[in-house]
Tab-separated table of C-alpha atoms and ligand atoms in Angstrom:
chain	number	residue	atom	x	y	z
A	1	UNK	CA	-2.002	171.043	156.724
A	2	UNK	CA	-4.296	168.115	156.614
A	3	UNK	CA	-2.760	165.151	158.089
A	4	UNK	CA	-0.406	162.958	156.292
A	5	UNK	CA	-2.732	159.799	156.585
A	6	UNK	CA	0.329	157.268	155.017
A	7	UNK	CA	2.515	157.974	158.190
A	8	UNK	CA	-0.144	157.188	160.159
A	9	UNK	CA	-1.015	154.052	158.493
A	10	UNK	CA	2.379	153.171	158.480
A	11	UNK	CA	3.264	153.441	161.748
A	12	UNK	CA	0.050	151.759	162.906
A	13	UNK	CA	-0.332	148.681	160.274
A	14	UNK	CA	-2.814	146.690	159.956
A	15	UNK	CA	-5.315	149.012	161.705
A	16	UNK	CA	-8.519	150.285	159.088
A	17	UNK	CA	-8.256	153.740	159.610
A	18	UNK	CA	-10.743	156.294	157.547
A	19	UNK	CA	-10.091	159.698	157.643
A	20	UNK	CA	-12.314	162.788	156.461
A	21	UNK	CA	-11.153	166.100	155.494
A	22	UNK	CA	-14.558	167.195	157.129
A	23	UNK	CA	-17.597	165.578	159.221
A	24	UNK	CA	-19.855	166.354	161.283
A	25	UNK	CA	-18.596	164.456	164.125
A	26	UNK	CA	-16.416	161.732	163.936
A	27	UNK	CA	-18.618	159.499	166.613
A	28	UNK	CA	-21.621	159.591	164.445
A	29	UNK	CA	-19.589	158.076	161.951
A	30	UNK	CA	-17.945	155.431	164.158
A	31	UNK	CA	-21.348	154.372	165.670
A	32	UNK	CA	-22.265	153.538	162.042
A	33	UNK	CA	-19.463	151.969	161.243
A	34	UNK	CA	-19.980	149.995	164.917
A	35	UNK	CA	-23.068	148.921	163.599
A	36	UNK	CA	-22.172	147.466	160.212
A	37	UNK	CA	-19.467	145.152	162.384
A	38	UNK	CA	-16.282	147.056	161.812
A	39	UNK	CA	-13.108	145.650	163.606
A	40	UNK	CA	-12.527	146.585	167.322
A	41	UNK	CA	-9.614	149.196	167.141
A	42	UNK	CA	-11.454	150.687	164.008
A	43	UNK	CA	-10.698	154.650	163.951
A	44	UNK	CA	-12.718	157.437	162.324
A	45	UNK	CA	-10.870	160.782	162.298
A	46	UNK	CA	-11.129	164.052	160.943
A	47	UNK	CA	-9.316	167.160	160.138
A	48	UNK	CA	-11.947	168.966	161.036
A	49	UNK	CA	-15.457	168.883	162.731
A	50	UNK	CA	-18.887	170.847	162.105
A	51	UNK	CA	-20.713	169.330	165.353
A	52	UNK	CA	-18.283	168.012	167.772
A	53	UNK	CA	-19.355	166.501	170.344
A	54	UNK	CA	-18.256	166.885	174.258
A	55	UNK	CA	-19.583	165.860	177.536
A	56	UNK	CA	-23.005	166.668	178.720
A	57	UNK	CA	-23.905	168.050	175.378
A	58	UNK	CA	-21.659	170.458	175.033
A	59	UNK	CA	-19.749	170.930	171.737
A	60	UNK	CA	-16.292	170.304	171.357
A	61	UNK	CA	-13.939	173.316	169.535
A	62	UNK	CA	-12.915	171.003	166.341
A	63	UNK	CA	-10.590	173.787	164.055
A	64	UNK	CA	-9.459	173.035	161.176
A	65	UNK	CA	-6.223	171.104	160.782
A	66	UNK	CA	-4.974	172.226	164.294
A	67	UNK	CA	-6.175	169.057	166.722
A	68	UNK	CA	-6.502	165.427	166.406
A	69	UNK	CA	-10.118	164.302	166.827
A	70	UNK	CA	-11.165	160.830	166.292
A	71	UNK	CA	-13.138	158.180	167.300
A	72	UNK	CA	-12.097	154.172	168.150
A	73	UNK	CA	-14.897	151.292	168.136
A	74	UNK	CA	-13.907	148.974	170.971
A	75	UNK	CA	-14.520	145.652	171.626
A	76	UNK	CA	-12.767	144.246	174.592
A	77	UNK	CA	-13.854	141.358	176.539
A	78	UNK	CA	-14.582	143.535	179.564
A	79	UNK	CA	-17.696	143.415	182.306
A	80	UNK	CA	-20.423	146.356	181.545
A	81	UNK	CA	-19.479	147.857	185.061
A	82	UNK	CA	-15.730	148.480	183.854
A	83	UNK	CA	-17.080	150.829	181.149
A	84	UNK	CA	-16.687	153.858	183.445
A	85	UNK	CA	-13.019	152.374	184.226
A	86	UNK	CA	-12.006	151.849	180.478
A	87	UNK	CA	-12.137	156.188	180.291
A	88	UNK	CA	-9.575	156.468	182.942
A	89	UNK	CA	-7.859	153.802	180.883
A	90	UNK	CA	-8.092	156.139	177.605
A	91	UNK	CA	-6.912	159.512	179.832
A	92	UNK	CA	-3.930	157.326	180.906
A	93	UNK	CA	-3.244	156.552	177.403
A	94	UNK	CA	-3.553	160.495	176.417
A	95	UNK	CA	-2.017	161.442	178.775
A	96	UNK	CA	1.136	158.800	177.835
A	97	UNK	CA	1.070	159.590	174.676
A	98	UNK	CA	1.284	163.531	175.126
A	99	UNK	CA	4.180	162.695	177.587
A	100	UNK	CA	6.140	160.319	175.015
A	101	UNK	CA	5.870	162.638	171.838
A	102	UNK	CA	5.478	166.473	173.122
A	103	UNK	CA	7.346	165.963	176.491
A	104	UNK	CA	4.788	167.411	178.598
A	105	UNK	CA	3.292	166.030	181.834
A	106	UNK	CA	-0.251	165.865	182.179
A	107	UNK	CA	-2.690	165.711	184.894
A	108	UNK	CA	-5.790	164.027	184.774
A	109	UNK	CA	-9.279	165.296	186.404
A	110	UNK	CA	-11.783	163.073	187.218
A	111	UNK	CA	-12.978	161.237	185.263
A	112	UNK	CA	-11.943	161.897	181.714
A	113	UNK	CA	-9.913	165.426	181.223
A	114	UNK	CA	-6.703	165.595	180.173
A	115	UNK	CA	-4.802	169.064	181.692
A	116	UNK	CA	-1.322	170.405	181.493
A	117	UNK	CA	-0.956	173.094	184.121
A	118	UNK	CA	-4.897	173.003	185.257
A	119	UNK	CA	-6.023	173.872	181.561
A	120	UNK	CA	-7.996	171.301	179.332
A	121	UNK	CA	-5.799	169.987	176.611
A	122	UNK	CA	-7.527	166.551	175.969
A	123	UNK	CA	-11.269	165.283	176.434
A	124	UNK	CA	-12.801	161.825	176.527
A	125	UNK	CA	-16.141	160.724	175.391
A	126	UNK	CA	-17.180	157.013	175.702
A	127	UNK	CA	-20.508	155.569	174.660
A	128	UNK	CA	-21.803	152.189	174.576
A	129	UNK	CA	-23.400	150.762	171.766
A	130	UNK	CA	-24.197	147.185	171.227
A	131	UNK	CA	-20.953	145.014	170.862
A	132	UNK	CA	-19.064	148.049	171.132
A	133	UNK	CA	-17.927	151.341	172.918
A	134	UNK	CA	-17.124	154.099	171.069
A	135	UNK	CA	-14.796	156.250	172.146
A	136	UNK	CA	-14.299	159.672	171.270
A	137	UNK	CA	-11.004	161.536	171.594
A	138	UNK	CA	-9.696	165.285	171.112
A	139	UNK	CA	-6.725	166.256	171.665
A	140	UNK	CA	-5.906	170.536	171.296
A	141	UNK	CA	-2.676	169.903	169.813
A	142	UNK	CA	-1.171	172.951	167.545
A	143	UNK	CA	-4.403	175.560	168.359
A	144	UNK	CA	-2.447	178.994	169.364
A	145	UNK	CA	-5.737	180.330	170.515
A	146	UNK	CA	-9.107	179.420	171.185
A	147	UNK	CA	-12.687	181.000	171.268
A	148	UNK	CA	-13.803	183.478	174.203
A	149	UNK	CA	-15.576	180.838	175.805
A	150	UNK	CA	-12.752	178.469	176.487
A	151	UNK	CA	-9.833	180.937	176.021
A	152	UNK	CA	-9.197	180.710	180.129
A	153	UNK	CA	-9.504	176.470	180.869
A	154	UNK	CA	-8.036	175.086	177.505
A	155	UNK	CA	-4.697	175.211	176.068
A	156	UNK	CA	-2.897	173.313	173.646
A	157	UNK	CA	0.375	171.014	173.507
A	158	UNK	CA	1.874	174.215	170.729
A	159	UNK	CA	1.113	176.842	173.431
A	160	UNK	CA	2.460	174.233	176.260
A	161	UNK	CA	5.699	173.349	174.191
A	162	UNK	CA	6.036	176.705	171.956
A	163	UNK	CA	6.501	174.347	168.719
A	164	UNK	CA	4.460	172.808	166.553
A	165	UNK	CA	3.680	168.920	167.455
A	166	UNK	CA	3.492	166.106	164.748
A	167	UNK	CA	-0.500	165.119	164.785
A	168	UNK	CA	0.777	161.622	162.771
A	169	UNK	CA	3.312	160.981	165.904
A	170	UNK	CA	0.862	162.013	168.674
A	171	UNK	CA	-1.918	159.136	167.011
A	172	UNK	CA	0.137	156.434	166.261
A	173	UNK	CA	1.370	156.855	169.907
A	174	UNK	CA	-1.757	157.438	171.209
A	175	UNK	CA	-3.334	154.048	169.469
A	176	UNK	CA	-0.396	152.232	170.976
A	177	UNK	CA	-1.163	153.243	174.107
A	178	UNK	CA	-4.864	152.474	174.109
A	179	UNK	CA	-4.264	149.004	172.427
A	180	UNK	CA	-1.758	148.694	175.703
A	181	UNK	CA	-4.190	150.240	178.422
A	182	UNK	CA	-7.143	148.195	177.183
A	183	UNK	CA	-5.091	145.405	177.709
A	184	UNK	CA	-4.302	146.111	180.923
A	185	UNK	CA	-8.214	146.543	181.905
A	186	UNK	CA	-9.184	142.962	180.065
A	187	UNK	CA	-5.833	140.958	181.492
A	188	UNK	CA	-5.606	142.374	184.748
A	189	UNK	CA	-9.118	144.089	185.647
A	190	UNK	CA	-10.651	147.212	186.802
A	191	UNK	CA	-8.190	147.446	189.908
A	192	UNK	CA	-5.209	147.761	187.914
A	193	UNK	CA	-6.204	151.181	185.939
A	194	UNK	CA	-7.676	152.555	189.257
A	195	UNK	CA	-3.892	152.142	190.261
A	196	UNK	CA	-2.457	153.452	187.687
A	197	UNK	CA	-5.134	156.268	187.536
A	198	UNK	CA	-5.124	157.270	191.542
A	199	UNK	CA	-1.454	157.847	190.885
A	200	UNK	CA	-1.615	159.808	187.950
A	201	UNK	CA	-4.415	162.314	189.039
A	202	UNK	CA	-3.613	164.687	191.157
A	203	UNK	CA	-7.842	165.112	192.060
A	204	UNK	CA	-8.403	161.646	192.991
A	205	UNK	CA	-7.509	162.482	196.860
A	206	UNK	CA	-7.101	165.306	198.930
A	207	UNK	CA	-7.971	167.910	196.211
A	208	UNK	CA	-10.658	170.957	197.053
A	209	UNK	CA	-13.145	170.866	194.653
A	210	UNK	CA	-16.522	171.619	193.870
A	211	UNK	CA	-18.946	168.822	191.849
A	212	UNK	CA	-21.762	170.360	189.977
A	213	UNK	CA	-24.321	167.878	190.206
A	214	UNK	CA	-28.029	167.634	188.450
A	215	UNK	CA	-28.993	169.272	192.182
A	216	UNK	CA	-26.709	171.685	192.100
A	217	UNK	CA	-22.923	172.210	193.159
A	218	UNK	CA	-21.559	170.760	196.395
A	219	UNK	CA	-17.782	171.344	197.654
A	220	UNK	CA	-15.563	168.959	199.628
A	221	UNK	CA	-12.220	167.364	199.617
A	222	UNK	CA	-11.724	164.172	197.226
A	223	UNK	CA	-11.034	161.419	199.562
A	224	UNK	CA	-10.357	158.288	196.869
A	225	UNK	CA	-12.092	156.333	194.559
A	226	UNK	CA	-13.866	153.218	195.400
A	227	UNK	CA	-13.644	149.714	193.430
A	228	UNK	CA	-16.178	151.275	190.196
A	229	UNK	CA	-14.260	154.288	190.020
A	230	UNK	CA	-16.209	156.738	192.211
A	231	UNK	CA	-14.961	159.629	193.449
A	232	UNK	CA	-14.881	160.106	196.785
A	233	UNK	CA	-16.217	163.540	198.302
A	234	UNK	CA	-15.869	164.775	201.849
A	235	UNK	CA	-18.315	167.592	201.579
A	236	UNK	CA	-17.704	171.027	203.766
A	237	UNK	CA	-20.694	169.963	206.161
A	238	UNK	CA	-19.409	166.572	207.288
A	239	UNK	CA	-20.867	163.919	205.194
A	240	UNK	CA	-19.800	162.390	202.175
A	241	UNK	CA	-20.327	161.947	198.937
A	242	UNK	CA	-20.129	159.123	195.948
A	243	UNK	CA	-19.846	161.144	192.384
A	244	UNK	CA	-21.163	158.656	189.625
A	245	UNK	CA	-20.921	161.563	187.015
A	246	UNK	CA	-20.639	165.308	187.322
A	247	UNK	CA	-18.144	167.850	186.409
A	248	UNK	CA	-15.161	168.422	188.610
A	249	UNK	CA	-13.383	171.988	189.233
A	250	UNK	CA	-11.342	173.555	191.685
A	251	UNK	CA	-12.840	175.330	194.441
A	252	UNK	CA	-12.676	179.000	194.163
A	253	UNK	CA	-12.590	178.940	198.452
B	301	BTN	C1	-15.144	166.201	176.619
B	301	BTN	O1	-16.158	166.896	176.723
B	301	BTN	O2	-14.169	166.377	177.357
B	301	BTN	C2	-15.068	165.110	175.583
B	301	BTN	C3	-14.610	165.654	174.266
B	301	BTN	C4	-14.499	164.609	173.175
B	301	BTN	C5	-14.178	165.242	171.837
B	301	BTN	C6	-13.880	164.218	170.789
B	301	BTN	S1	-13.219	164.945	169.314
B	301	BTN	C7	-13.380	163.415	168.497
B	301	BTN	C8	-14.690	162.807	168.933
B	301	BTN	N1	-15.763	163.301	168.090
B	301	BTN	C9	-16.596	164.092	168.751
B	301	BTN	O3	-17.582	164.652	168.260
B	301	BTN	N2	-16.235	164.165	170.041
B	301	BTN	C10	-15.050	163.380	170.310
């Protein structure tokens, strides 16, 4: 069923929210929007999407009526270097969200996946644009399978729970919560969500994982973040590591 747009819009007044049956992706829309001066907290979603977008290029599994994808334009009066910070403050709102309507814990993976039992669930994808970051978010909410590819690391809150979840609840929480982790990150700075986040994630420290990195993978044990939001690596032949970006995964030894 396509989503029931008035409960959203009732339960989140106040808030422009355009919603498309279909779309390509729902950040090329919110960049455009972003650049005809939409209001920060703006939200572009779809039911479904023909080119989503994920992380390094990748695309992101978008079926039909089953998960909530959608964009936010953001405009917080934040420093450039607390960009990377204001993802962990989105996967803390996810992840909140997901706790408050489904009931399910989540853990979150450096820096921007959402996981319930070590399987992707949720996915974060911020860009900056002038005067704004856009910030994409999907969520695998009522999928009961997905494609070869990604049938072994995703799952989805319907194959977590066993019931159907209520898309319209899981947004209007979710906005709440990124309205109330933004704030956090603009009132009380980038220290506060690095809190919050190093005791939410169970890979920020002490986890064995391997990074792959442009150069190729390198294993360690996370040892922390530092005050941007690094991660921390301990690699297996002594020395250590900063990761600015890469993709984190358990290590298979
Ligand atoms: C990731 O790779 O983990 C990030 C995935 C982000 C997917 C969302 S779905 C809504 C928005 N539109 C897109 O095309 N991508 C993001």
């Amino acid at each position: 069923m396509p989503i029931d747009l008035e409960q959203v819009r009732s339960r989140a007044p106040g808030r422009d929210v355009f919603w498309h049956p279909v779309i390509d992706s729902t950040m090329n829309e919110a960049v455009r929007l972003s650049q005809r001066n939409c209001a920060s907290g703006t939200v572009v979603g779809a039911d479904e999407q023909t080119a989503g977008q994920g992380r390094w290029g990748r695309t992101w599994h978008s079926e039909k009526d089953s998960g909530l994808y959608f964009s936010v334009v953001l405009r917080l009066p934040i420093d450039m270097t607390a960009i990377p910070v204001l993802t962990f403050a989105l996967g803390l709102a996810a992840a909140s969200a997901i706790h408050d309507v489904a009931g399910v814990a989540c853990d979150l993976r450096w820096p921007n996946d959402v996981l319930i039992r070590e399987r992707k669930c949720a996915g974060i994808l911020t860009q900056l644009h002038p005067g704004a970051v856009v910030a994409g978010i999907g969520i695998n909410v009522n999928q009961s399978e997905f494609p070869t590819e990604v049938a072994s690391i995703a799952t989805s809150l319907r194959i977590e729970t066993g019931r159907l979840q209520s898309r319209e609840l899981l947004l209007a929480a979710l906005l709440e919560e990124i309205d109330h982790h933004s704030d956090i990150l603009a009132r009380r700075g980038v220290a506060a969500i690095l809190d919050l986040f190093q005791n939410a994630s169970s890979y920020v420290a002490g986890r064995r994982v391997t990074v792959d990195l442009p150069e190729g993978p390198v294993t360690g044990v996370t040892a922390g973040l530092n005050e941007a939001g690094f991660l921390r690596l301990r690699r297996d032949d002594g020395g250590e590591e900063m990761i600015v970006a890469g993709g984190v995964r358990p290590a298979e030894n």
